[in-house]
Coordinates of C-alpha atoms and ligand atoms in Angstrom, one line a residue:
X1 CA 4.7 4.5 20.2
X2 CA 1.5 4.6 18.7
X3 CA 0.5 7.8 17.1
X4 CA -2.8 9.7 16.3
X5 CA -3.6 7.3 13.7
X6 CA -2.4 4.0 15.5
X7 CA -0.2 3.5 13.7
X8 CA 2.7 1.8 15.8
X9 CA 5.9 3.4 14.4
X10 CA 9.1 1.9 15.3
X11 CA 12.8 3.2 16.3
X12 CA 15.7 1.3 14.6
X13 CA 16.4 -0.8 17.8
X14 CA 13.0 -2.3 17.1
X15 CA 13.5 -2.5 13.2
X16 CA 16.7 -4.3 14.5
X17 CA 14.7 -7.2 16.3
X18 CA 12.0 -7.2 13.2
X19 CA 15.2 -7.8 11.2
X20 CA 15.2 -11.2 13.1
X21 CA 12.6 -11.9 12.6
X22 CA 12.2 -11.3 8.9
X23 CA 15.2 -13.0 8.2
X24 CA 13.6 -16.6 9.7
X25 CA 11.0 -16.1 7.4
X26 CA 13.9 -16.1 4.6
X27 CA 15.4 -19.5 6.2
X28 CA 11.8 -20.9 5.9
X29 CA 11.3 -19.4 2.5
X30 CA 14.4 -21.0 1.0
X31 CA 13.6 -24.4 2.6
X32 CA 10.4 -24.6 1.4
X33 CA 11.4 -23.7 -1.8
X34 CA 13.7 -26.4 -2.2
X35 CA 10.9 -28.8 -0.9
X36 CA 8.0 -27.7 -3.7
X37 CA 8.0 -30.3 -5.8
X38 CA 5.8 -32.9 -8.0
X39 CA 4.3 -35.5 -5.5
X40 CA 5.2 -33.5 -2.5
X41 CA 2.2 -32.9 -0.1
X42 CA 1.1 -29.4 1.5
X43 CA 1.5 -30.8 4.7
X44 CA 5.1 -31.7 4.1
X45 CA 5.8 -28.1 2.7
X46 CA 4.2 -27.5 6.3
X47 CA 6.6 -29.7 8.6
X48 CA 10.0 -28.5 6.6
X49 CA 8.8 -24.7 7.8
X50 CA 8.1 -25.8 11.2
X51 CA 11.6 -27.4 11.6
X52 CA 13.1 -24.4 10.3
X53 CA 11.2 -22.1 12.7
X54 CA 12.0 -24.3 16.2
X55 CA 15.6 -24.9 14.6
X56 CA 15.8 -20.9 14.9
X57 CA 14.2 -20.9 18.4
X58 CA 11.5 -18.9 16.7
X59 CA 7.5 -19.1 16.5
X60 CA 5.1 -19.3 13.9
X61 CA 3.1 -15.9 13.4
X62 CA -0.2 -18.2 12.0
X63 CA -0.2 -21.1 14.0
X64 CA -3.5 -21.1 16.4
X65 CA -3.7 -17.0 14.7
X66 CA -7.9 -17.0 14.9
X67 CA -7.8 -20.8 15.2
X68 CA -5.2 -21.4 12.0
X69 CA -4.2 -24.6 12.5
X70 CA -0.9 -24.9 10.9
X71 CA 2.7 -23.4 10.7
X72 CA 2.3 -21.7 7.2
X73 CA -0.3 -21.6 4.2
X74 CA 0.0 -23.4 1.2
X75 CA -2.3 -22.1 -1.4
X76 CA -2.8 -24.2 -5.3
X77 CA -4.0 -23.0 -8.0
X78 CA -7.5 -21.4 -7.7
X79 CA -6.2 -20.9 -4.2
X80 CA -5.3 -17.2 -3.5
X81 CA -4.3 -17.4 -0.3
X82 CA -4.6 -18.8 3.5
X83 CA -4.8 -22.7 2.1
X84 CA -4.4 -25.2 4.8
X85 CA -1.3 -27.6 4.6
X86 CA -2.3 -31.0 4.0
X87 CA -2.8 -34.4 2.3
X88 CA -3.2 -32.5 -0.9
X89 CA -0.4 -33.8 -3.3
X90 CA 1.3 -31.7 -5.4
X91 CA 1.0 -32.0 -9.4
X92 CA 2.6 -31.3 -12.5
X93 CA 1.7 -27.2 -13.8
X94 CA 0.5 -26.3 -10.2
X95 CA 0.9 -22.7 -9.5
X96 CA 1.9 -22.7 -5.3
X97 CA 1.8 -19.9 -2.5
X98 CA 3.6 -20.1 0.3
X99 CA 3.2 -17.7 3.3
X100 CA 5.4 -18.0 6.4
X101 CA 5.2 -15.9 9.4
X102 CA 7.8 -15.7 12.3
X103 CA 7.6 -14.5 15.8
X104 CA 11.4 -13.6 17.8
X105 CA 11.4 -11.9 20.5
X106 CA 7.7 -10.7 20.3
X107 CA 8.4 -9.0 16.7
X108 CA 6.8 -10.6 13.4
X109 CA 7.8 -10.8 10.1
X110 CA 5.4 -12.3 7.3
X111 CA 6.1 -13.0 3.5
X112 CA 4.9 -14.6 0.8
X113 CA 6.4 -16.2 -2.5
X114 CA 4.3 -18.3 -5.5
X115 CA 6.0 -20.8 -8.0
X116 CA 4.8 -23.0 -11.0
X117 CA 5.8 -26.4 -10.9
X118 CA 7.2 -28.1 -14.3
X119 CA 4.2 -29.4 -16.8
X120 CA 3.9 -33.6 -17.3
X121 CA 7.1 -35.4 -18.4
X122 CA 9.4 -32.2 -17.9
X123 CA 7.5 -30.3 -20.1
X124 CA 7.7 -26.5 -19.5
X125 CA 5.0 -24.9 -17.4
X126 CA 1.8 -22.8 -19.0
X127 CA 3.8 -19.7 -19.8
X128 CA 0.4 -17.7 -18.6
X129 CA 0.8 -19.3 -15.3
X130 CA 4.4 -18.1 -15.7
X131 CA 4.1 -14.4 -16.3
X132 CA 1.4 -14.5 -13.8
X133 CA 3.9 -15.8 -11.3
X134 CA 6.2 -13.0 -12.7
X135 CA 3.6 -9.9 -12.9
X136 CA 2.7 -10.7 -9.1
X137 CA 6.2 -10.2 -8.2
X138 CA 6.9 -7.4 -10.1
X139 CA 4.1 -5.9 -8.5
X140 CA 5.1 -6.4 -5.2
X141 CA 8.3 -4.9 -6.0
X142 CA 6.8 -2.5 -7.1
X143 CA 4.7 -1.8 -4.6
X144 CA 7.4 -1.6 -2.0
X145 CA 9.1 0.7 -4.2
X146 CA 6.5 3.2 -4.1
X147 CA 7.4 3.3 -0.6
X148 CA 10.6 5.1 -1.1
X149 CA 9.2 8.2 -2.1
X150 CA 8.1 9.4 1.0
X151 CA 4.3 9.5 -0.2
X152 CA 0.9 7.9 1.6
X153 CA 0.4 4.5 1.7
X154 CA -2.0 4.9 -0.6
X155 CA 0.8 5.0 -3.4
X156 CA 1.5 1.2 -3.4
X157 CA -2.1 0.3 -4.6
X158 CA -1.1 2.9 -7.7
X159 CA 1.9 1.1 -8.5
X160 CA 0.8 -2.2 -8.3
X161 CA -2.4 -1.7 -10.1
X162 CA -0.1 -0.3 -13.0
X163 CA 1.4 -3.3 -13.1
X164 CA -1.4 -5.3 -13.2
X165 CA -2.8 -3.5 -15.9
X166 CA -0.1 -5.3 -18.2
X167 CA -1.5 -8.3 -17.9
X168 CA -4.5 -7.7 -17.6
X169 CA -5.0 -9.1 -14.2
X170 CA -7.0 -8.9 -11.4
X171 CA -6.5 -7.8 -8.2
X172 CA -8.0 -9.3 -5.2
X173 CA -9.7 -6.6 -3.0
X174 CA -11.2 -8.9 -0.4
X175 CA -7.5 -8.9 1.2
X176 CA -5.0 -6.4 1.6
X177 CA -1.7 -5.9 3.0
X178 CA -1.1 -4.2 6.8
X179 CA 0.8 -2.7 9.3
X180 CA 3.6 -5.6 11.3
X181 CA 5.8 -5.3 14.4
X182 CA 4.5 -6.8 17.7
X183 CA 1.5 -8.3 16.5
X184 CA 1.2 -9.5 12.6
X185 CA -1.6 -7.1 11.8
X186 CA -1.7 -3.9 12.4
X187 CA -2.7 -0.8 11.4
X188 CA -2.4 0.5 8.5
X189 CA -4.5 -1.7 5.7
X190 CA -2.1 -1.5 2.6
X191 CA -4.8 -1.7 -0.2
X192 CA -3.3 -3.0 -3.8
X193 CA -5.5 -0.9 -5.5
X194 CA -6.3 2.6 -6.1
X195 CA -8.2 4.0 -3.4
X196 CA -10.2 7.4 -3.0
X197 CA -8.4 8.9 0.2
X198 CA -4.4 8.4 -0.5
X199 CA -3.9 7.2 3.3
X200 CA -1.3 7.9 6.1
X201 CA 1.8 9.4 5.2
X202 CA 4.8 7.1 5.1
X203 CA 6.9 8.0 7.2
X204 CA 10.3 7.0 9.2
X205 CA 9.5 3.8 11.6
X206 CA 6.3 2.6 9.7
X207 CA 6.3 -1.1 9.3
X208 CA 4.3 -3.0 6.3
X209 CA 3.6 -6.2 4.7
X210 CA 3.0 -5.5 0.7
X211 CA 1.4 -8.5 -0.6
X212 CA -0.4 -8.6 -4.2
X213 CA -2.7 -11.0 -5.1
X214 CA -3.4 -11.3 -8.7
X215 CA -5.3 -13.7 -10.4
X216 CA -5.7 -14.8 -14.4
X217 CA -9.4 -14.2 -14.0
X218 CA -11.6 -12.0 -12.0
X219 CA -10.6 -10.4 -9.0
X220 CA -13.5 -11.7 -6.6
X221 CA -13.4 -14.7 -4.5
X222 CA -15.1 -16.8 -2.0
X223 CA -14.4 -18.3 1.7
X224 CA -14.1 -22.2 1.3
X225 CA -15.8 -24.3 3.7
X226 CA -12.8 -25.0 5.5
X227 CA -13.4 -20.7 6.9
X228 CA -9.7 -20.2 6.2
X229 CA -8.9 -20.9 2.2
X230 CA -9.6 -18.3 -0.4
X231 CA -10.6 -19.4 -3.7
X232 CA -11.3 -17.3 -7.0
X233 CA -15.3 -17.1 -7.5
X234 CA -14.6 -18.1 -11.5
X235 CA -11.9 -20.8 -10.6
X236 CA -8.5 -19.0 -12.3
X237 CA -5.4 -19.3 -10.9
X238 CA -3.9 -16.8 -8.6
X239 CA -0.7 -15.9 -7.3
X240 CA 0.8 -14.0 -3.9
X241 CA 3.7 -12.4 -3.3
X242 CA 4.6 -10.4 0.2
X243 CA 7.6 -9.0 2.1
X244 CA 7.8 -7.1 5.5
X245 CA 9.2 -3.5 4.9
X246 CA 10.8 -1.5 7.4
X247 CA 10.7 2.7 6.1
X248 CA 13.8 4.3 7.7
X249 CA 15.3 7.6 7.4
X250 CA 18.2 6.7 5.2
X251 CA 15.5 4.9 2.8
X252 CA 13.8 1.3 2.9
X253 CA 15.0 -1.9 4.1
X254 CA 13.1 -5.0 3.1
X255 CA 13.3 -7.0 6.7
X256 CA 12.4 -10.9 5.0
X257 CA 14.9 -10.6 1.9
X258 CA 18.1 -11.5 3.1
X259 CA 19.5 -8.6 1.0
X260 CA 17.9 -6.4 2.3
X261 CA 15.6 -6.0 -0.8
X262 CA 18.2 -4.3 -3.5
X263 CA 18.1 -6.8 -6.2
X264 CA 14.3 -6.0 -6.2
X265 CA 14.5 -2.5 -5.8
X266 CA 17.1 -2.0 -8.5
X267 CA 15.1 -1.8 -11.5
X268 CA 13.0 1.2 -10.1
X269 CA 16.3 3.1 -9.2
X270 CA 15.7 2.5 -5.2
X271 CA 18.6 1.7 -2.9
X272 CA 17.9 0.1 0.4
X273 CA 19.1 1.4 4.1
X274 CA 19.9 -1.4 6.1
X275 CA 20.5 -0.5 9.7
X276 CA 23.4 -3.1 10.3
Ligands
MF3_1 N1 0.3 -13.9 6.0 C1 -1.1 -13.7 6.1 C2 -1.3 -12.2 6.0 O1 -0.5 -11.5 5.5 C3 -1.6 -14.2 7.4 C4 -2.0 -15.6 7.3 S1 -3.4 -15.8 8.2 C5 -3.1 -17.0 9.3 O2 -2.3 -11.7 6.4 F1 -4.2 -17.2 9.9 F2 -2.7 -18.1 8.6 F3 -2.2 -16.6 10.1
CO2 CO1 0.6 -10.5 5.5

């Protein structure tokens, strides 16, 4: 299963399973969603993914992961990513990332999504937290678009970076994307920047998480004391966005989006191959 370059390439009965998977991590997605709100605590965000994930007889892919201590992470503001649910309430203009992982059946699936909570008094958000929200899903997107061509992996750090580019924005390097199936990191690192080798070739049966992190500021960032949460070095806001990709011969089907990825893949012309 694993090739020359470890890379653990999987047959579309074991796409089938990560399918499973990936669409728990949906379920959670869309709970949690509904949950963020004003005066809502990380740790609650935390306990509506965990009911989610036990109602589906499913694991959590993070919880005791290296120690992690909790079900998902929930990630404010100068957070970028891997911020630890708790008492921390949420407040009016807060930009929040949620990352849910989900073990059936031994196979993983692992997203990501960011929102922007409503300003004071139902005043609209800061419209550059906004289209920071936006960019970092359009670069995901277009990311996993990149994928279709048949390319190296290397081509997903090109796309987003051209998207990034718009804003400007930065883009974390500390943390990249990776290879997913029976355990939640794998080989290959997905970088979201240009890179001087162009990587693996994508091929048929390769599995990846594509997950931007752009921030308003600089791209650099520093390991709170907690040794899990991420924070930009200059204190801007950031954002994350991730889904699980499966590359199959009749194109790419985007395991955590419960349509398979083609609303998201339409603007860049790319239709997706479910397997179902
Ligand atoms: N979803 C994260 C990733 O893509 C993993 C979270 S780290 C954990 O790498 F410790 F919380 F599991
Ligand atoms: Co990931």
């Amino acid at each position: 299963m694993f090739g020359r370059d470890r890379i653990e390439y999987k047959t579309p009965d074991q796409v089938r399973l990560m399918r499973r998977a990936g669409l728990v991590v949906a379920d959670v997605h869309d709970a949690v969603r509904a949950a963020v709100a004003v005066g809502v605590t990380t740790a609650d965000l935390d306990a509506v993914a965990a009911d989610v994930i036990r109602a589906a007889g499913a694991t959590s892919s993070f919880l005791g992961y290296e120690g992690y201590p909790a079900t998902v992470c929930v990630s404010v503001n100068d957070e970028v990513i891997h911020g630890i649910p708790g008492e921390r309430v949420l407040r009016p203009g807060d930009v929040v990332s949620v990352d849910a992982g989900a073990v059936v059946g031994g196979w993983h699936g692992d997203a990501a999504f960011s929102v922007v909570l409503p300003g004071p008094d139902g005043a609209a958000a800061d419209p550059a937290d906004v289209a920071l929200v936006d960019a970092t899903e359009r670069a995901m997107w277009a990311g996993i678009a990149a994928l279709a061509a048949g390319g190296r992996i290397g081509d997903v750090g090109v796309a987003v970076e051209e998207v990034a580019e718009g804003g400007p924005y930065g883009i974390v390097e500390d943390y990249v994307g990776h290879g997913i199936g029976t355990q939640m990191h794998q080989d290959p690192d997905v970088p979201n920047y240009r890179t001087r080798g162009r990587g693996p070739r994508v091929r048929p049966g390769l599995c990846v998480a594509v997950e931007p992190m752009l921030t308003r500021g600089d791209a650099t960032t520093q390991l709170c004391e907690d040794e899990w949460t991420v924070v930009t070095d200059d204190g801007s806001r950031a954002a994350h966005c991730e889904h699980t990709v499966a590359v199959l011969e009749g194109g790419l089907w985007v395991l955590t989006a419960p349509d398979g990825g083609a609303a998201g893949l339409a603007p860049f012309g790319v239709t997706v191959a479910p397997l179902d």
